[in-house]
XYZ file of C-alpha atoms in Angstrom:
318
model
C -33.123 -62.767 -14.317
C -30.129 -60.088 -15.171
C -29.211 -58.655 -12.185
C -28.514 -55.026 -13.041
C -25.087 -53.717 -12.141
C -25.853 -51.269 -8.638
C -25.581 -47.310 -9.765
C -22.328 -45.678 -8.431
C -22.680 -42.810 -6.143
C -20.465 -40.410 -5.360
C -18.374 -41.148 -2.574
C -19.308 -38.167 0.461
C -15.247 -37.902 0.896
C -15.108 -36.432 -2.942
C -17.164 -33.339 -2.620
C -15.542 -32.272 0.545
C -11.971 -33.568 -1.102
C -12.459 -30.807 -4.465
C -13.892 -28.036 -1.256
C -10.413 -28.497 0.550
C -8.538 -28.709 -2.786
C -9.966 -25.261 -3.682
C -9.428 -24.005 0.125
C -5.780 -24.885 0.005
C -5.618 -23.127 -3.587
C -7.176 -19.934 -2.310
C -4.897 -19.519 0.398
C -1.999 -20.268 -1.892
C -3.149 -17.763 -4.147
C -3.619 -15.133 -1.141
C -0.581 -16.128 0.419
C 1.468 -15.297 -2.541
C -0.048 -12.567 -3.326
C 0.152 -10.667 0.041
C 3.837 -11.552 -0.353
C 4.409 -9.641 -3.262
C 2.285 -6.756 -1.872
C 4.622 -7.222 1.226
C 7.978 -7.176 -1.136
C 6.879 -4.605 -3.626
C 5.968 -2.470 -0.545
C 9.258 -2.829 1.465
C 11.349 -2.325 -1.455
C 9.872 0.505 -3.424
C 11.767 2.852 -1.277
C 14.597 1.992 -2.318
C 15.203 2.912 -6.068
C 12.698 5.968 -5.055
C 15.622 7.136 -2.719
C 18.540 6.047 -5.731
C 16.508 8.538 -7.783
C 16.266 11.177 -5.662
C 19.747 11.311 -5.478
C 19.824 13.282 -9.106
C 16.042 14.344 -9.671
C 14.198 16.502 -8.218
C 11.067 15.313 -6.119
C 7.969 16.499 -8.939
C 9.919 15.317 -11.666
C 10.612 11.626 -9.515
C 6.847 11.833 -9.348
C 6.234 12.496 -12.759
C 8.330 10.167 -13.293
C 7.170 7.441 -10.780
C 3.357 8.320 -12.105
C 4.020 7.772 -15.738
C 5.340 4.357 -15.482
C 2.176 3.261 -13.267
C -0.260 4.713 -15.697
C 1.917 2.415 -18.152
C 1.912 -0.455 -16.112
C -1.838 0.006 -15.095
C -3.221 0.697 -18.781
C -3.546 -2.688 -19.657
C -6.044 -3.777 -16.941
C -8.086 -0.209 -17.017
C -8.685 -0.969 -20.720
C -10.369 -4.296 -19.570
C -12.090 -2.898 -17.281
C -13.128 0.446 -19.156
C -17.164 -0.855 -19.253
C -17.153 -0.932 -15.457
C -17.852 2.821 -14.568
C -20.555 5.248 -14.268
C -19.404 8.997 -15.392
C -20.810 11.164 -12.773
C -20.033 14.765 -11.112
C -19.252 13.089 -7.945
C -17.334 10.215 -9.324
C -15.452 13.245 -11.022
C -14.640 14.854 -8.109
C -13.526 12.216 -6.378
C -11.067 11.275 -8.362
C -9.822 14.784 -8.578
C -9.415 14.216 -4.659
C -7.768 11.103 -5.192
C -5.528 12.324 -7.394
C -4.608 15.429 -5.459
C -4.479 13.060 -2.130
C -1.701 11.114 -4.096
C 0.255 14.231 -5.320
C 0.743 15.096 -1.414
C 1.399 11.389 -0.224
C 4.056 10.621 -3.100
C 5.696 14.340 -2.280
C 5.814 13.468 1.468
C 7.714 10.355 0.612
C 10.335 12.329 -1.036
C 10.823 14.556 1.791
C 11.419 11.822 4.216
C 13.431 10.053 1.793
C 15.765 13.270 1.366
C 15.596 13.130 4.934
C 15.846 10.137 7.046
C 16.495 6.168 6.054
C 13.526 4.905 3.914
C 13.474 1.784 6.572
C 11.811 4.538 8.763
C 9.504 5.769 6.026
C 8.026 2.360 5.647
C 7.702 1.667 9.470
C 5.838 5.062 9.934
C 3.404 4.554 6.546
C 2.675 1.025 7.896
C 0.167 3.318 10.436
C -1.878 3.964 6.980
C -4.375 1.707 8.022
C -4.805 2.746 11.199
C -5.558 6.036 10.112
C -7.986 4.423 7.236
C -9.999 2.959 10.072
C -9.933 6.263 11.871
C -11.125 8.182 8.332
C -13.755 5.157 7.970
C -15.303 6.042 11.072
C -15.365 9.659 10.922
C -16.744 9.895 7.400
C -18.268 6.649 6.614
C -19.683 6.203 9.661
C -18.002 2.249 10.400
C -17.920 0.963 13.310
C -14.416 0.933 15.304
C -13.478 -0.959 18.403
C -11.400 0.431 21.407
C -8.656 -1.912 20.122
C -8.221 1.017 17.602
C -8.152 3.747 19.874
C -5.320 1.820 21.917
C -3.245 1.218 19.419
C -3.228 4.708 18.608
C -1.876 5.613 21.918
C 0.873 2.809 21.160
C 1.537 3.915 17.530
C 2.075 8.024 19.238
C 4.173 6.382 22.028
C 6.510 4.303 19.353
C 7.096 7.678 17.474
C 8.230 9.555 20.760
C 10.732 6.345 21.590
C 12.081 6.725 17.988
C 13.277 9.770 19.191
C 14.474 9.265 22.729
C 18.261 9.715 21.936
C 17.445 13.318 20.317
C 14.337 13.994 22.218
C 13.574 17.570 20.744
C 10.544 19.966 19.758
C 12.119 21.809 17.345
C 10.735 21.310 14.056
C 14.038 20.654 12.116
C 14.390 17.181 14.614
C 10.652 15.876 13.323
C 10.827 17.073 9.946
C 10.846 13.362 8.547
C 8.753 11.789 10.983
C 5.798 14.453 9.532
C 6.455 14.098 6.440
C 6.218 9.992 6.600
C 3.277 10.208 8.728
C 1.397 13.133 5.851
C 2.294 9.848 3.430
C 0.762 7.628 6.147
C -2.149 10.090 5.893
C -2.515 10.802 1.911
C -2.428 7.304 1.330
C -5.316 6.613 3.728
C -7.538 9.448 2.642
C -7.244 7.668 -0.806
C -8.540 4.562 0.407
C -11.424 5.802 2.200
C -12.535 8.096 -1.118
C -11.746 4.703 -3.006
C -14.112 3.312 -0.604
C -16.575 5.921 -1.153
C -17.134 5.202 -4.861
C -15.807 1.204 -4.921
C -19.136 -0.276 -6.383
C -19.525 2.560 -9.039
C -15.809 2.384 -11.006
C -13.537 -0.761 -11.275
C -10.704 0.005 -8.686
C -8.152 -0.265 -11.931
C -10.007 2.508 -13.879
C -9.989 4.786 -10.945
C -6.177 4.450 -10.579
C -5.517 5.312 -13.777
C -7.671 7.583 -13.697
C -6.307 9.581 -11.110
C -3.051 9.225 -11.839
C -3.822 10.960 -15.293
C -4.913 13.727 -13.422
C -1.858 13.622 -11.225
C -0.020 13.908 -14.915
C -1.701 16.299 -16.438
C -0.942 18.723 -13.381
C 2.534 18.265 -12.655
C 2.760 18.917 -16.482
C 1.489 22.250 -16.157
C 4.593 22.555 -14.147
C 7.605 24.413 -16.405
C 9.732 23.485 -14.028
C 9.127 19.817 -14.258
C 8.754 19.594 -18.165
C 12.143 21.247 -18.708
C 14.166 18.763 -15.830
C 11.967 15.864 -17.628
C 13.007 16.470 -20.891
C 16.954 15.892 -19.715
C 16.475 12.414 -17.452
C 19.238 10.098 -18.456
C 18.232 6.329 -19.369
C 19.910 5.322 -15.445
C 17.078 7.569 -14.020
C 14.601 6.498 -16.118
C 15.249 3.001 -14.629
C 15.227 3.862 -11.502
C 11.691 5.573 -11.843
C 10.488 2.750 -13.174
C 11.132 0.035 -10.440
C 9.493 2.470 -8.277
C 6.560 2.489 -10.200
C 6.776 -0.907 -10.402
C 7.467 -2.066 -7.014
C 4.568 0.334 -4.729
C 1.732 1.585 -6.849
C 1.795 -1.506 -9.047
C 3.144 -4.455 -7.374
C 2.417 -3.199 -3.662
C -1.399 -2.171 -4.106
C -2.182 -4.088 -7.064
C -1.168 -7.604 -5.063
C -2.918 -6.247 -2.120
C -6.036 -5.827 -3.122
C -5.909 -9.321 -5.027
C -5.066 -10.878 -2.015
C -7.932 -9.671 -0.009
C -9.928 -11.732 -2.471
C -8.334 -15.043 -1.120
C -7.396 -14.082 2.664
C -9.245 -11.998 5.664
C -7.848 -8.257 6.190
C -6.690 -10.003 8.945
C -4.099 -11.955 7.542
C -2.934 -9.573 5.124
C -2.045 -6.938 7.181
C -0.184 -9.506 9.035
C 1.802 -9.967 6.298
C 2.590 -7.066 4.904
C 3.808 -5.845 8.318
C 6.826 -7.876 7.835
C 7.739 -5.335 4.501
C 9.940 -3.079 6.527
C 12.402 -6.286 7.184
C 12.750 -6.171 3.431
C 13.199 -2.497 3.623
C 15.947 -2.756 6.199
C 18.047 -5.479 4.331
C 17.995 -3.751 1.096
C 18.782 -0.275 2.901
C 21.866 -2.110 3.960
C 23.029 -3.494 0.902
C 22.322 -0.640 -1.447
C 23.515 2.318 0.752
C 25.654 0.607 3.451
C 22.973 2.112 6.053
C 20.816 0.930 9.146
C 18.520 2.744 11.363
C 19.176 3.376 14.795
C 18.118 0.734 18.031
C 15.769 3.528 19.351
C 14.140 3.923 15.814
C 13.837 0.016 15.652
C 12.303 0.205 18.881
C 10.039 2.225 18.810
C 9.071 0.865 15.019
C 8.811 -2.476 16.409
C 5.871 -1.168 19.187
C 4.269 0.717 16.565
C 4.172 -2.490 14.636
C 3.046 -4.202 17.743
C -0.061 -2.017 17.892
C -1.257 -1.980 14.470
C -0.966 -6.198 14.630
C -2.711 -6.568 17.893
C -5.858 -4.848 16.517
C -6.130 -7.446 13.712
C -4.943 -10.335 16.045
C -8.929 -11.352 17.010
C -9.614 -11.958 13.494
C -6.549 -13.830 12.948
C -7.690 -16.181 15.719
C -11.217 -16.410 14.126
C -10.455 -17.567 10.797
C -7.852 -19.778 12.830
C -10.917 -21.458 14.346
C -13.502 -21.547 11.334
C -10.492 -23.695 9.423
C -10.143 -25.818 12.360
């Protein structure tokens, strides 16, 4: 009698060997990306502040906006049969737009202001005001955690300005201005929100920054400073462009595919380190130890409210 050779199974080990393989290239993938979103937005303020040195502010965010549209195009196109045309998808990304116009103005006024190491502390409290937005409008669910670190985020601002502790207007000018960024920015991610599952996320950016263009075009003003930006500016411009609304967001959002909120945030909390070191090479500039301070604590705050899910998807790995 031939004795037939036994069938070879698969050893149990291999499945779970190609699930951990796949783990450890998901959160390579995440990882990386949230470290581009958290380079691209440290370091965007920089050449935005270089060209604001010579341009004015509409014309740096003409400027700023044409190179994203560029530098988005390729993926809208893509994506151009993801998205329903509708009145309200309309009008939200009119909002968006016009949410973007004010948040990208607000940043030059800081910048002309203040150290851009202090813009991108304050602006990290975007999310915090997202959650805030979420819960007013889109009726989410927020935890006390978020209502703390409120408090913590109003008391960091007030220690950032200990050593000139002041109410006139002139002494808070850039502190508004960064935190009506902080606030654009998070308005457009909660109308983003709003409409998510009815336009691809890359068709509503350019979409709304093609708005953004066609109105600061209207602008005389703008089309006749435009029309004389030297190739140096131009540059400039376009590393802005390339470092926060491309680089920053677009790596954000990617990463969220591979890692929890949790971690991401984490992350790119750590972008106004970048910030600082390139504030200090380029312009010979640092902020003060009461702005650090009180940065640091309104850092503190914003990470402690994602901490518990950091400690969750600690324990589902383990």
């Amino acid at each position: 009698m031939i004795r037939r050779p036994p069938r070879s199974t698969p050893k149990p080990s291999s499945a779970a060997s190609d699930v951990y393989k796949r783990q450890v290239s998901d959160q390579f993938k995440g990882l990386s990306f949230a470290i581009f979103a958290m380079f691209g937005g440290g370091l965007y303020a920089i050449p935005y502040r270089l060209s604001l040195e010579t341009v004015a502010p509409l014309t740096v965010i003409l400027g700023v906006f044409l190179w994203a549209f560029l530098f988005s195009l390729p993926g809208a196109w893509l994506a151009r049969r993801q998205v329903k045309i509708t009145w309200k998808i309309g009008g939200i990304t009119l909002l968006t737009s016009l949410a973007g116009l004010l948040g990208n103005y607000s940043i030059c006024q800081a910048l002309n202001q203040d150290s851009p190491t202090l813009l991108i502390l304050l602006t990290r409290s975007e999310i915090i005001i997202a959650m805030l937005l979420s819960w007013l409008f889109l009726k989410e669910v927020i935890t006390a955690r978020v209502w703390l670190a409120v408090v913590v985020i109003i008391a960091g601002i007030i220690v950032m300005k200990l050593n000139t502790l002041s109410f006139e207007l002139n002494q808070w000018s850039a502190i508004i201005w960064a935190i009506t960024a902080a606030f654009s920015f998070a308005v457009m991610q909660v109308l983003a929100k709003s409409i998510i599952h009815e336009i691809n996320p890359q068709v509503l950016n350019v979409s709304r920054l093609a708005l953004a263009l066609v109105i600061l075009w209207s602008l005389e003003e703008v089309r006749n400073k435009v029309a004389v930006l030297e190739f140096t500016e131009w540059q400039w411009l376009a590393l802005a462009a390339f470092c926060g609304p491309f680089v920053g967001r677009v790596s954000y959002t990617y990463a969220l595919r591979y890692l929890t909120i949790s971690k991401t945030v984490i992350i790119g909390s750590f972008s106004p380190v970048a910030t600082l070191i390139f504030e200090l090479l380029v312009f010979g500039t640092l902020i003060n130890g009461y702005e650090a301070f009180g940065g640091t604590i309104m850092l503190a705050g914003i990470l402690w409210v994602f901490l518990p899910g950091l400690r969750r998807s600690v324990k589902l790995v383990k």
